[in-house]
mmCIF file of C-alpha atoms in Angstrom:
data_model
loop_
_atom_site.group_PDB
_atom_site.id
_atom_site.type_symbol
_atom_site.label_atom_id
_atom_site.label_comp_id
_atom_site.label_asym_id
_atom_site.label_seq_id
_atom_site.Cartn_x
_atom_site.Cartn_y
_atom_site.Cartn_z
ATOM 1 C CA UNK A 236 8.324 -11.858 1.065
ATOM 2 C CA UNK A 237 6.253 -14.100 -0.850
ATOM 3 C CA UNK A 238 5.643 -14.306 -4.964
ATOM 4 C CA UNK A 239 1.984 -14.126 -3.862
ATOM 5 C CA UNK A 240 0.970 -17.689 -4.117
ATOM 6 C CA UNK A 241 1.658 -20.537 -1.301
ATOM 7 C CA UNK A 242 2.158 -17.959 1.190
ATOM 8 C CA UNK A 243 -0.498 -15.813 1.129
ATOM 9 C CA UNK A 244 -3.798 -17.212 3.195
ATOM 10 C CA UNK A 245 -6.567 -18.283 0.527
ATOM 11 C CA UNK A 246 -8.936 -15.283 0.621
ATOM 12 C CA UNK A 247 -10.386 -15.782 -2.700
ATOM 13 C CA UNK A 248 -8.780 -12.709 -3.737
ATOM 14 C CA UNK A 249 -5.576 -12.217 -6.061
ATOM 15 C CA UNK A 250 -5.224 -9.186 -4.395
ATOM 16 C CA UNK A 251 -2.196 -8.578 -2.111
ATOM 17 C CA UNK A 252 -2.559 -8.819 1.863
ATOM 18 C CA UNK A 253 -1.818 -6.629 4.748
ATOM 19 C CA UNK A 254 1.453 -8.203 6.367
ATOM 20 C CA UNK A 255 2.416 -5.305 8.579
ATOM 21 C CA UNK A 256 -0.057 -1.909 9.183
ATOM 22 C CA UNK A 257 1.539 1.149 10.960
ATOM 23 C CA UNK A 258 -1.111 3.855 10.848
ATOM 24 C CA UNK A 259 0.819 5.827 13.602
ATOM 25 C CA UNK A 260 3.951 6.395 10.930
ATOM 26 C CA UNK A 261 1.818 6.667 8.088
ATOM 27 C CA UNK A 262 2.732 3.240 5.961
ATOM 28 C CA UNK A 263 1.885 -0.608 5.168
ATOM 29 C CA UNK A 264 3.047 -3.605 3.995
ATOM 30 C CA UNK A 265 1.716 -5.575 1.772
ATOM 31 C CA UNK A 266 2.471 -9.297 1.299
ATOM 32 C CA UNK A 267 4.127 -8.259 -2.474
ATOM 33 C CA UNK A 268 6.496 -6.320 -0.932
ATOM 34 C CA UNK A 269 5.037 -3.166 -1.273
ATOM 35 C CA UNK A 270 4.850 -0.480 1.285
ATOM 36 C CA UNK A 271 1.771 1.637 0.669
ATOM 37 C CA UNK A 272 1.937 5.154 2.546
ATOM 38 C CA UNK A 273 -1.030 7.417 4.047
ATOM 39 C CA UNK A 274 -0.976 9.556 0.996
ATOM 40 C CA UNK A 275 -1.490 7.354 -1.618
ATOM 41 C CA UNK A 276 2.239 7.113 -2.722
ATOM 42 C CA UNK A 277 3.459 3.363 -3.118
ATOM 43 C CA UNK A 278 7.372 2.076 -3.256
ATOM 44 C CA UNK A 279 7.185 -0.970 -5.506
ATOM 45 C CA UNK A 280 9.344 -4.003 -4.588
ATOM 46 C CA UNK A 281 11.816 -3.446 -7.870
ATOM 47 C CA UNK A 282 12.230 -0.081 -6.431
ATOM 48 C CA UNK A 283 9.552 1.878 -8.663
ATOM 49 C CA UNK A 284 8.158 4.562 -7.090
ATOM 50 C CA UNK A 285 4.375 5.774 -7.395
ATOM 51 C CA UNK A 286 3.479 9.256 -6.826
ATOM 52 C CA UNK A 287 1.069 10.189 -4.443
ATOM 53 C CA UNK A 288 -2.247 10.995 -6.434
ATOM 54 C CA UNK A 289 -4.345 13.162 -4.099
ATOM 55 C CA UNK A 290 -7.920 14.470 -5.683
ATOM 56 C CA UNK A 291 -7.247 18.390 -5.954
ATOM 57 C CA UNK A 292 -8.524 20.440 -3.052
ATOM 58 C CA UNK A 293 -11.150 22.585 -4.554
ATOM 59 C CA UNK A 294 -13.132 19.213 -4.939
ATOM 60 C CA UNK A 295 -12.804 18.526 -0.901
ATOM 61 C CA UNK A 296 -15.268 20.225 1.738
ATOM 62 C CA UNK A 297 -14.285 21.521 5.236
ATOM 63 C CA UNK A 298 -16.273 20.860 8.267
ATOM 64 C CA UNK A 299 -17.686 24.413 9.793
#
């Protein structure tokens, strides 16, 4: 895991990198440390946890 500095690729962004992407189980990691899952939810590398934050359904449209 790296402190997000020598061993992240220069992309010109501060932002953290993809290390490992598994669509087909729903997760990724980032180069932080942090999985992110399919549903917005995160698991922080102290062990935080961040809720997943959907927009509410009324607001979404179905396909006839």
């Amino acid at each position: 895991m790296c402190a997000h500095r020598t061993s992240c690729p220069q992309t010109g962004s501060s932002a953290p990198h993809v290390v490992a992407a598994h669509p087909e189980q729903g997760w990724t990691l980032l180069c932080d440390g942090a999985i992110v899952f399919d549903d917005t939810g995160e698991l922080r590398p102290d062990g935080r946890v961040v809720a997943p934050h959907r927009p509410p359904a009324e607001g979404l449209t179905a396909a006839a």
